[in-house]
C-alpha positions in Angstrom: -242.8 -103.7 148.0 -239.3 -105.3 148.9 -239.0 -109.2 148.7 -239.1 -109.5 152.7 -242.0 -107.6 153.5 -243.7 -109.3 150.2 -242.7 -113.1 152.1 -243.9 -111.6 154.9 -247.3 -110.4 153.6 -247.7 -114.2 152.1 -247.2 -115.7 155.2 -249.3 -113.5 157.1 -252.1 -114.2 154.4 -251.8 -117.8 153.7 -251.2 -119.0 157.1 -255.0 -118.9 158.1 -255.5 -120.6 154.9 -253.0 -123.3 155.1 -254.2 -123.6 159.0 -257.7 -124.4 158.1 -256.8 -127.0 155.7 -254.8 -128.5 158.7 -251.2 -128.1 157.9 -248.6 -126.0 159.1 -246.8 -123.2 156.5 -243.1 -124.1 156.2 -241.9 -121.5 153.7 -243.1 -118.9 151.3 -240.9 -118.0 148.2 -241.5 -115.9 145.2 -238.7 -116.0 142.8 -238.9 -114.6 139.1 -239.5 -117.4 136.2 -239.5 -115.3 132.9 -242.9 -113.3 132.8 -244.2 -114.7 135.8 -243.2 -115.4 139.3 -242.8 -119.0 140.6 -244.8 -118.9 144.4 -243.3 -122.1 146.3 -245.4 -122.7 149.2 -244.3 -125.7 151.4 -246.6 -127.2 154.2 -246.4 -130.0 156.8 -247.9 -132.3 159.0 -247.6 -134.6 161.5 -248.2 -138.0 159.4 -246.9 -136.4 156.3 -248.3 -135.1 153.1 -250.4 -137.0 150.4 -250.8 -135.3 146.7 -254.6 -135.1 147.6 -253.5 -133.3 150.1 -251.1 -131.3 147.9 -254.1 -130.7 145.8 -256.6 -129.3 147.9 -254.3 -126.8 149.5 -253.3 -125.8 146.5 -256.8 -124.9 145.6 -257.5 -122.8 148.7 -254.1 -121.1 148.6 -254.7 -119.7 144.7 -258.3 -118.8 145.3 -256.7 -116.6 148.5 -254.2 -115.3 146.1 -256.3 -114.4 143.6 -258.6 -112.4 145.7 -255.4 -110.2 146.9 -253.4 -108.0 144.9 -250.0 -108.9 147.3 -248.5 -110.2 144.0 -249.1 -106.7 142.0 -251.4 -108.1 139.7 -249.0 -110.1 138.1 -249.2 -113.9 136.6 -247.7 -116.1 138.9 -247.1 -120.3 139.1 -248.1 -121.8 142.3 -246.3 -124.5 143.5 -247.6 -126.5 146.7 -245.1 -128.9 148.3 -243.7 -130.3 151.2 -240.6 -130.1 152.6 -237.7 -132.4 151.1 -235.1 -134.1 153.1 -232.7 -131.7 153.6 -235.3 -129.4 155.1 -233.4 -127.9 158.4 -234.7 -128.8 161.7 -235.3 -125.9 163.8 -238.6 -126.4 165.2 -239.8 -128.8 167.9 -242.6 -130.2 165.0 -239.3 -131.0 162.8 -238.0 -132.9 165.4 -241.3 -134.7 166.1 -241.6 -135.7 162.6 -238.0 -136.9 162.1 -238.9 -139.8 164.7 -236.5 -142.6 163.6 -234.7 -140.8 161.1 -230.6 -140.3 161.5 -229.9 -137.0 162.3 -226.5 -134.7 162.6 -227.0 -131.7 164.5 -225.2 -128.5 164.8 -225.0 -127.5 168.6 -224.7 -124.1 170.3 -221.4 -124.8 171.6 -220.0 -125.3 168.1 -220.0 -129.4 168.7 -222.4 -131.7 166.5 -224.2 -134.8 167.4 -225.5 -137.4 165.3 -227.8 -139.9 166.5 -231.7 -141.9 165.1 -234.0 -139.8 167.0 -236.1 -141.6 169.3 -238.3 -139.0 171.3 -238.7 -135.4 170.3 -241.1 -133.1 172.9 -241.6 -129.3 173.4 -238.4 -129.1 175.3 -235.7 -131.1 173.2 -234.8 -134.2 172.0 -233.5 -137.5 172.2 -231.4 -139.0 170.4 -230.5 -142.6 170.3 -232.7 -143.4 173.1 -229.7 -142.0 175.6 -228.8 -138.5 174.7 -230.9 -135.7 175.5 -230.6 -132.7 173.8 -232.2 -129.1 174.9 -233.9 -127.1 171.7 -231.8 -123.6 173.8 -228.7 -125.8 172.9 -229.3 -127.0 169.2 -229.0 -124.9 166.1 -230.2 -126.9 163.7 -230.2 -130.5 162.3 -230.7 -132.3 159.7 -231.9 -135.7 158.9 -229.2 -137.6 157.2 -229.7 -139.7 154.0 -229.5 -143.6 154.5 -228.9 -145.8 151.1 -228.0 -148.6 153.1 -230.9 -148.9 156.3 -232.2 -152.4 156.1 -236.3 -152.1 156.2 -237.6 -153.0 159.6 -240.3 -155.2 158.2 -237.8 -157.3 155.9 -235.7 -157.6 159.8 -238.9 -159.3 161.1 -239.1 -161.6 157.9 -235.5 -162.8 158.2 -235.5 -162.9 162.0 -238.5 -165.5 161.4 -236.0 -167.4 159.0 -237.8 -167.0 155.9 -235.4 -167.7 152.7 -236.8 -164.1 150.6 -235.0 -165.7 147.9 -236.2 -168.8 147.9 -240.1 -167.5 147.9 -239.2 -165.1 145.1 -237.8 -167.7 143.0 -241.3 -169.8 143.9 -243.4 -167.2 142.9 -241.3 -167.1 139.4 -242.2 -170.5 138.7 -245.6 -170.3 139.2 -246.0 -167.4 136.8 
């Protein structure tokens, strides 16, 4: 069985298992790892994925893989994970889950657009509350890593005149 056929069979086999746990199956890859194979299963859902979620999905996926002979009886290592920040945004659910994040989008006309996702529905995405782009006009997007973004909670405290450094100094004096 070729790698594309194996991947297709795994998606077909594991999709319902992952869906039964309340997740979307985002990707399945199989790569050689010495004498074994690494089976990486990427899952996601609205609200994110916790470590407990990964453990639950991992048990269900492992059980299903052990029931089937899709890997030809060879040993494998299973890795269940959530998508990283570098995952391309290609589906409406990806855009919806990126709400509030800064993204750069490649458009089908060769142009690009950058902005914060303020809304995403089944027909398109809105950037910075002003520019709406239909999914038909998008090739893909990527979340931009922001190292200097100020936390909204900290912004609220600073707006109220709270001197964060003074409060930290006071806490140090007490300890």
